[in-house]
Coordinates of C-alpha atoms in Angstrom, one line a residue:
M126 CA -113.7 141.1 7.2
E127 CA -116.2 143.6 8.5
D128 CA -118.4 144.0 11.5
D129 CA -120.9 142.2 11.4
Q130 CA -123.9 142.3 13.0
H131 CA -124.7 139.4 15.7
F132 CA -127.6 138.8 18.9
D133 CA -126.2 136.9 21.9
G134 CA -129.4 133.4 21.6
E135 CA -131.7 135.1 19.1
I136 CA -132.4 136.0 15.1
L137 CA -130.6 139.5 14.2
E138 CA -133.2 141.6 14.3
D139 CA -132.5 142.7 10.8
E140 CA -135.2 141.6 8.3
G141 CA -132.3 141.8 5.6
I142 CA -130.1 139.3 6.9
Q143 CA -132.8 137.9 9.3
E144 CA -133.9 136.0 6.5
E145 CA -130.6 134.7 4.8
I146 CA -129.7 133.6 7.7
L147 CA -132.4 131.2 7.6
D148 CA -132.3 131.4 4.2
T149 CA -128.5 129.6 4.9
I150 CA -129.6 127.3 7.4
N151 CA -132.7 126.1 5.8
Q152 CA -130.2 124.6 2.6
L153 CA -128.2 122.7 5.2
V154 CA -130.5 121.1 7.7
E155 CA -133.3 118.5 6.3
S156 CA -135.9 119.2 9.1
G157 CA -138.2 115.7 9.0
D158 CA -141.2 116.2 10.6
A159 CA -140.3 115.0 14.9
V160 CA -140.6 118.3 17.0
L161 CA -139.0 118.9 19.6
D162 CA -141.2 119.8 22.8
D163 CA -141.3 122.5 24.0
G164 CA -137.7 123.2 26.4
N165 CA -136.7 122.7 30.0
E166 CA -134.2 125.3 30.9
D167 CA -133.8 124.3 34.8
L168 CA -130.9 122.1 34.7
E169 CA -131.6 118.3 34.8
S170 CA -129.0 116.3 36.8
E171 CA -128.4 112.9 35.1
E172 CA -127.4 110.1 37.1
G173 CA -123.8 109.7 38.3
D174 CA -120.8 109.8 40.8
E175 CA -118.5 112.5 40.9
E176 CA -116.1 109.6 42.3
M177 CA -115.7 105.9 40.6
D178 CA -116.4 102.9 42.5
E179 CA -113.3 101.0 41.9
D180 CA -115.6 97.8 41.3
V181 CA -118.1 99.6 39.2
P182 CA -119.6 96.5 37.1
N183 CA -118.4 96.3 32.9
E184 CA -120.7 95.7 30.4
A185 CA -118.1 95.9 28.4
K186 CA -118.7 92.9 25.8
I187 CA -115.1 93.4 24.1
T188 CA -112.3 94.5 26.5
L189 CA -108.4 95.5 25.5
Q190 CA -106.0 95.8 28.2
Y191 CA -102.8 95.8 26.5
H192 CA -101.5 99.2 26.3
T193 CA -100.1 100.5 29.9
D194 CA -101.0 104.2 29.6
A195 CA -104.2 105.9 28.8
V196 CA -105.8 105.8 25.5
Y197 CA -106.0 108.5 23.1
G198 CA -107.1 107.7 20.1
I199 CA -109.6 104.6 19.0
S200 CA -111.2 104.1 15.4
L201 CA -113.7 101.6 14.9
R202 CA -114.3 99.7 10.8
E203 CA -116.8 97.3 10.7
T204 CA -117.5 94.8 7.4
E205 CA -120.6 92.3 7.2
D206 CA -118.5 90.4 9.2
S207 CA -116.3 91.5 11.2
W208 CA -115.0 94.3 13.4
T209 CA -111.6 96.0 13.6
I210 CA -110.3 98.4 16.2
G211 CA -107.8 100.7 15.9
T212 CA -105.7 101.8 19.1
G213 CA -103.2 104.2 19.9
G214 CA -102.1 105.1 23.2
G215 CA -99.7 107.5 26.5
D216 CA -97.7 104.1 24.9
E217 CA -96.2 105.1 22.3
I218 CA -97.8 102.0 20.8
G219 CA -100.5 101.1 18.7
S220 CA -103.1 98.3 18.0
V221 CA -105.6 96.5 15.4
Y222 CA -107.9 93.7 16.8
H223 CA -110.1 91.9 14.9
C224 CA -112.9 89.7 16.0
T225 CA -115.8 88.3 13.9
K226 CA -119.2 89.4 14.9
S227 CA -120.0 85.8 15.6
S228 CA -118.3 86.0 18.1
L229 CA -120.1 88.4 20.0
Q230 CA -123.3 86.7 19.7
N231 CA -123.0 84.9 22.7
D232 CA -122.9 86.1 26.4
E233 CA -119.7 86.3 27.3
Q234 CA -117.3 88.8 28.0
I235 CA -114.0 88.9 26.0
M236 CA -111.0 89.7 27.6
I237 CA -108.0 90.9 25.7
A238 CA -105.1 91.2 27.4
Q239 CA -102.4 90.4 25.2
N240 CA -101.6 92.4 21.3
P241 CA -102.2 91.3 19.4
K242 CA -100.1 93.6 16.7
E243 CA -98.7 96.0 18.0
L244 CA -98.6 99.1 15.7
Q245 CA -95.4 100.4 15.7
G246 CA -92.1 103.7 14.8
H247 CA -93.6 106.9 17.3
S248 CA -91.6 107.8 18.9
D249 CA -93.9 109.9 21.1
S250 CA -97.7 108.6 22.6
I251 CA -100.1 107.9 19.9
T252 CA -103.4 110.7 20.0
S253 CA -104.8 110.4 16.6
V254 CA -106.2 106.8 14.6
A255 CA -108.3 108.0 12.4
W256 CA -109.6 105.3 9.6
N257 CA -110.0 106.3 5.8
F258 CA -112.6 106.9 3.7
D259 CA -114.0 102.7 2.3
H260 CA -111.4 101.6 5.9
S261 CA -109.1 100.6 4.2
I262 CA -106.1 102.4 5.5
L263 CA -105.9 103.0 9.4
A264 CA -103.6 107.0 10.9
T265 CA -102.6 106.3 13.7
G266 CA -100.7 110.2 14.5
G267 CA -98.7 111.6 17.4
M268 CA -96.7 113.6 20.2
D269 CA -93.8 113.4 18.2
G270 CA -94.6 115.4 15.2
M271 CA -95.1 111.6 13.1
V272 CA -98.3 110.2 10.9
Q273 CA -98.3 106.9 9.8
L274 CA -99.9 104.6 7.1
W275 CA -101.2 101.4 8.1
T276 CA -102.8 98.5 6.4
P277 CA -105.8 96.8 8.1
E278 CA -104.4 94.0 9.2
G279 CA -101.2 96.1 10.7
D280 CA -98.5 96.4 8.1
L281 CA -96.5 99.8 7.4
I282 CA -97.5 101.7 4.2
V283 CA -95.8 104.4 5.0
Q284 CA -94.3 107.0 7.5
L285 CA -95.2 111.2 6.8
Q286 CA -93.3 113.5 8.5
G287 CA -92.6 117.2 8.2
P288 CA -94.3 118.9 11.6
A289 CA -92.0 119.8 13.9
D290 CA -94.6 118.9 16.7
S291 CA -96.9 116.7 17.8
I292 CA -99.9 115.8 16.1
E293 CA -102.9 117.4 16.8
W294 CA -105.4 115.9 14.7
L295 CA -106.2 113.8 11.5
D296 CA -108.9 114.2 9.1
W297 CA -108.8 112.7 6.1
H298 CA -110.1 113.7 2.7
P299 CA -114.3 112.4 2.7
R300 CA -113.8 110.2 -0.8
G301 CA -110.5 110.4 -1.2
N302 CA -106.4 108.7 0.1
V303 CA -105.9 112.1 1.0
I304 CA -105.3 113.1 4.8
V305 CA -104.5 115.6 6.6
C306 CA -102.9 116.7 10.2
G307 CA -102.9 119.9 12.6
S308 CA -100.1 120.6 14.5
E309 CA -98.5 121.6 17.6
D310 CA -96.1 124.2 15.4
G311 CA -99.1 126.0 13.7
T312 CA -99.0 124.4 10.9
G313 CA -101.4 122.5 8.5
W314 CA -99.9 119.1 6.0
M315 CA -101.6 117.0 3.9
W316 CA -100.4 114.2 1.8
N317 CA -101.5 111.6 0.1
N318 CA -101.2 107.7 0.8
K319 CA -98.4 107.5 -0.7
G320 CA -96.4 110.2 1.2
L321 CA -96.2 112.7 -0.7
C322 CA -97.2 116.2 0.5
L323 CA -99.7 118.5 -1.4
N324 CA -99.6 120.8 0.7
V325 CA -98.6 123.0 4.9
F326 CA -101.1 126.0 5.4
S327 CA -99.2 128.2 7.3
G328 CA -100.8 131.2 8.7
H329 CA -102.0 130.3 12.1
D330 CA -100.4 132.6 15.1
G331 CA -101.1 129.2 17.4
P332 CA -101.1 125.5 17.6
I333 CA -104.3 124.1 15.7
T334 CA -106.3 123.2 17.6
C335 CA -109.1 121.3 15.6
G336 CA -109.5 120.8 11.5
R337 CA -111.7 118.2 8.9
F338 CA -112.5 118.5 5.4
T339 CA -115.8 120.0 4.5
P340 CA -118.5 118.2 3.8
D341 CA -118.2 118.1 -0.1
G342 CA -114.0 118.0 0.4
K343 CA -113.9 121.0 -1.2
L344 CA -112.3 123.1 1.2
L345 CA -110.3 122.7 4.2
I346 CA -111.3 124.7 8.0
T347 CA -109.3 124.6 10.9
G348 CA -109.6 126.6 14.5
S349 CA -106.4 127.3 16.6
R350 CA -105.7 128.5 20.2
D351 CA -104.8 132.0 18.2
E352 CA -108.8 132.8 17.7
S353 CA -109.5 132.5 14.9
V354 CA -112.0 130.2 11.9
K355 CA -109.2 129.5 8.6
I356 CA -110.6 128.2 5.0
W357 CA -108.3 126.9 3.0
V358 CA -108.6 125.7 -0.8
P359 CA -106.9 122.4 0.2
T360 CA -105.3 121.9 -3.9
Q361 CA -104.0 125.7 -3.3
G362 CA -102.5 126.0 0.6
T363 CA -104.2 128.8 0.8
T364 CA -107.3 130.7 3.4
Q365 CA -110.4 131.9 0.8
R366 CA -111.3 133.1 4.5
N367 CA -110.4 134.5 8.4
I368 CA -112.7 134.4 10.6
L369 CA -111.5 135.9 14.2
G370 CA -111.9 139.8 16.1
D371 CA -114.1 141.2 18.0
L372 CA -117.0 139.7 17.2
F373 CA -115.5 136.1 17.6
H374 CA -114.2 134.0 20.0
Q375 CA -112.0 135.7 22.9
A376 CA -110.3 132.9 23.8
P377 CA -108.6 129.6 22.4
I378 CA -111.4 128.0 20.5
L379 CA -111.0 123.8 20.5
C380 CA -113.9 122.1 18.7
F381 CA -116.2 122.7 15.5
D382 CA -118.5 121.0 13.6
C383 CA -119.9 122.3 10.0
T384 CA -122.3 121.9 7.2
D385 CA -122.2 122.4 3.3
S386 CA -121.3 125.9 4.5
V387 CA -122.2 126.9 8.2
I388 CA -120.0 126.1 10.7
L389 CA -120.7 126.8 14.8
S390 CA -117.1 126.5 16.8
G391 CA -116.9 126.3 20.4
A392 CA -114.3 127.6 22.8
E393 CA -111.6 127.2 25.8
N394 CA -113.5 130.5 27.5
G395 CA -117.1 128.4 27.3
T396 CA -118.3 130.4 24.7
L397 CA -120.0 129.5 21.4
R398 CA -120.4 130.9 17.5
L399 CA -122.3 130.0 14.7
S400 CA -120.8 131.7 11.5
N401 CA -121.8 131.1 7.8
Y402 CA -117.7 130.0 6.7
I403 CA -118.7 131.3 3.0
S404 CA -119.3 134.9 3.4
G405 CA -117.6 135.4 6.8
K406 CA -120.7 136.3 8.8
I407 CA -120.9 136.1 12.1
L408 CA -124.7 134.3 12.3
S409 CA -124.7 134.5 16.3
K410 CA -122.7 133.7 19.6
Y411 CA -124.1 132.5 22.1
E412 CA -121.9 132.8 26.0
N413 CA -123.5 129.7 28.5
H414 CA -120.3 127.4 28.7
E415 CA -119.3 128.0 32.7
D416 CA -115.8 126.2 31.3
S417 CA -114.7 125.1 28.1
V418 CA -116.4 124.0 24.7
E419 CA -115.4 120.0 24.1
S420 CA -117.2 119.2 21.7
V421 CA -120.5 120.1 19.3
Q422 CA -121.9 118.7 16.6
F423 CA -124.4 119.3 13.7
S424 CA -128.2 117.3 13.8
S425 CA -128.0 115.8 10.7
V426 CA -131.8 114.4 10.6
L427 CA -133.3 117.4 12.5
P428 CA -132.9 121.3 13.0
I429 CA -130.8 121.0 16.2
F430 CA -126.9 121.5 17.5
T431 CA -125.3 120.4 20.5
S432 CA -122.0 122.0 22.6
A433 CA -120.4 119.9 25.9
S434 CA -118.6 122.0 28.3
L435 CA -116.2 120.3 30.9
D436 CA -118.3 122.7 33.3
G437 CA -120.6 118.8 32.1
L438 CA -123.3 120.0 30.8
L439 CA -124.5 119.1 27.2
K440 CA -126.8 121.8 25.8
V441 CA -129.5 121.3 22.8
W442 CA -130.2 124.0 20.9
D443 CA -132.7 125.3 18.0
L444 CA -130.7 125.7 14.9
N445 CA -133.3 127.6 13.6
S446 CA -134.5 129.9 16.0
G447 CA -131.6 130.2 17.1
Q448 CA -133.2 129.1 21.3
L449 CA -131.3 126.9 24.1
R450 CA -134.2 123.9 24.0
S451 CA -132.7 122.5 27.1
T452 CA -129.9 121.5 29.8
V453 CA -128.8 118.4 31.5
L454 CA -125.6 117.4 33.3
A455 CA -124.9 114.8 31.1
H456 CA -121.0 113.8 32.9
A457 CA -120.2 114.7 36.3
G458 CA -116.5 116.4 36.3
G459 CA -117.0 117.8 32.2
V460 CA -117.8 116.1 28.9
V461 CA -114.9 115.2 26.7
K462 CA -116.4 114.2 24.1
T463 CA -120.2 113.5 21.7
K464 CA -120.9 111.7 18.7
M465 CA -123.9 112.2 16.7
H466 CA -125.6 109.4 15.1
Q467 CA -125.7 110.1 11.1
S468 CA -129.3 108.6 11.2
E469 CA -131.2 109.0 13.8
P470 CA -131.9 111.7 15.9
L471 CA -129.1 110.4 18.8
L472 CA -126.1 111.6 20.2
Y473 CA -123.0 110.7 22.0
S474 CA -121.2 110.9 24.8
C475 CA -118.2 110.7 26.9
G476 CA -117.3 111.8 30.6
V477 CA -114.9 112.4 32.9
D478 CA -116.7 110.4 35.8
G479 CA -116.0 107.4 33.5
T480 CA -119.6 106.4 31.4
T481 CA -121.2 106.4 28.3
K482 CA -124.5 107.8 28.0
V483 CA -127.0 107.7 24.4
W484 CA -129.5 111.5 24.5
D485 CA -132.6 111.3 22.5
I486 CA -131.6 115.0 21.3
R487 CA -135.5 115.9 20.5
S488 CA -136.3 115.5 24.3
S489 CA -133.0 115.6 25.7
T490 CA -133.2 112.1 27.6
C491 CA -130.9 109.8 28.5
V492 CA -131.9 106.4 27.1
R493 CA -128.8 104.7 27.7
T494 CA -125.9 104.4 30.2
F495 CA -122.9 102.4 29.7
Q496 CA -120.3 101.6 32.3
G497 CA -116.7 99.5 32.0
H498 CA -114.6 102.2 32.6
K499 CA -111.8 102.8 35.7
R500 CA -111.1 106.6 34.9
S501 CA -111.9 109.1 32.3
V502 CA -113.3 108.6 28.7
L503 CA -110.9 110.3 26.2
D504 CA -112.2 109.5 22.8
I505 CA -115.3 107.3 21.2
D506 CA -116.2 106.1 18.0
I507 CA -120.1 104.2 16.9
S508 CA -120.5 101.5 14.4
K509 CA -123.0 103.5 11.4
D510 CA -126.7 101.5 13.0
G511 CA -125.2 103.1 16.5
K512 CA -125.8 99.7 18.3
T513 CA -122.1 99.9 18.6
I514 CA -120.1 101.9 20.3
L515 CA -115.6 101.5 20.6
T516 CA -114.4 103.8 23.8
S517 CA -111.3 103.7 25.0
S518 CA -109.7 105.3 28.6
D519 CA -107.0 107.1 31.0
D520 CA -108.0 103.3 31.9
Q521 CA -105.9 101.7 29.9
T522 CA -108.2 100.1 28.2
V523 CA -110.5 99.9 25.5
R524 CA -114.3 98.7 25.7
M525 CA -116.9 98.1 22.7
F526 CA -120.3 98.6 24.2
Q527 CA -123.8 97.0 22.7
W528 CA -127.0 97.7 22.6
S529 CA -130.2 96.6 21.2

């Protein structure tokens, strides 16, 4: 890759490159009519205690408390009249739990102490759980290097084997029954829902920590502890582009998000990189976090992206200018994961402090805080309308919160 010009949070001064970047970004973002207020770069501390109270109030509508170890992965399935919750934990067991929406309309809290349908077969912790594009198949991935596919009723469809080490993540194709995973052994694997291995992606020199299909499903992107991002042609199993080098991350890559041609990546040393994965150009670099970047998100409704870190900070950035708009202390002890609403300017976060929060990214204000977990929240999922939130925790529970 050719050396690229780069900058610290500002648009490149070369007018030709600046115009190219702005044209690219403007094509990717639906700006809408909402405009951010002037950002406040001073740290805004949100409510929260570093130590969790053992008597913390449980605001969850549903609490699943049948796992006997931390629950690492969850995924939420919604139909017109019901919810199905998929889970996976350190006890090597997964589950599917069904409930009707009508059963949640009263004020009573539902506590489930017995696993209604165990998903068995893994020989080590289940770390990843994901429904496919039409929510007809649930996938579980474990530290045993195995991926298993299940029906919504919890019946095993097929076991997918190949990786020699732990499954780091799973991702379904956005429009088909094809699933891909990344492994600690540095390889990626892609199968169809019949169990046929379609391709193996080899080339990383370290664990593949994050990955996903591009929005159109035509490319696959992976990030690794080898400090590189690779762009793959899934049908061929070949790399189209490698992004790495002195201008890129100088630490393991932990997370990324992508649009139609731009990728935002976060690394263990607190750095961010904004890159065009079609051309391989590094568009900007940021060195703002004091600890590992755990989650990054693009907004689909505003020209905004966010970054969240184990330093506890949530940062909101203006995509058009590249400027930092605001910084808030989101979670004492660190932010674990975030998830962006797909049709509203809302971001959902969970943290080491056991809380789950909803943020208005236009003003960087916390509009709701949910309590219930007594230890770190490890995973989060939301309904399409964003009014139902599913979380899992190191406290061995899964909780569903609802708000209006």
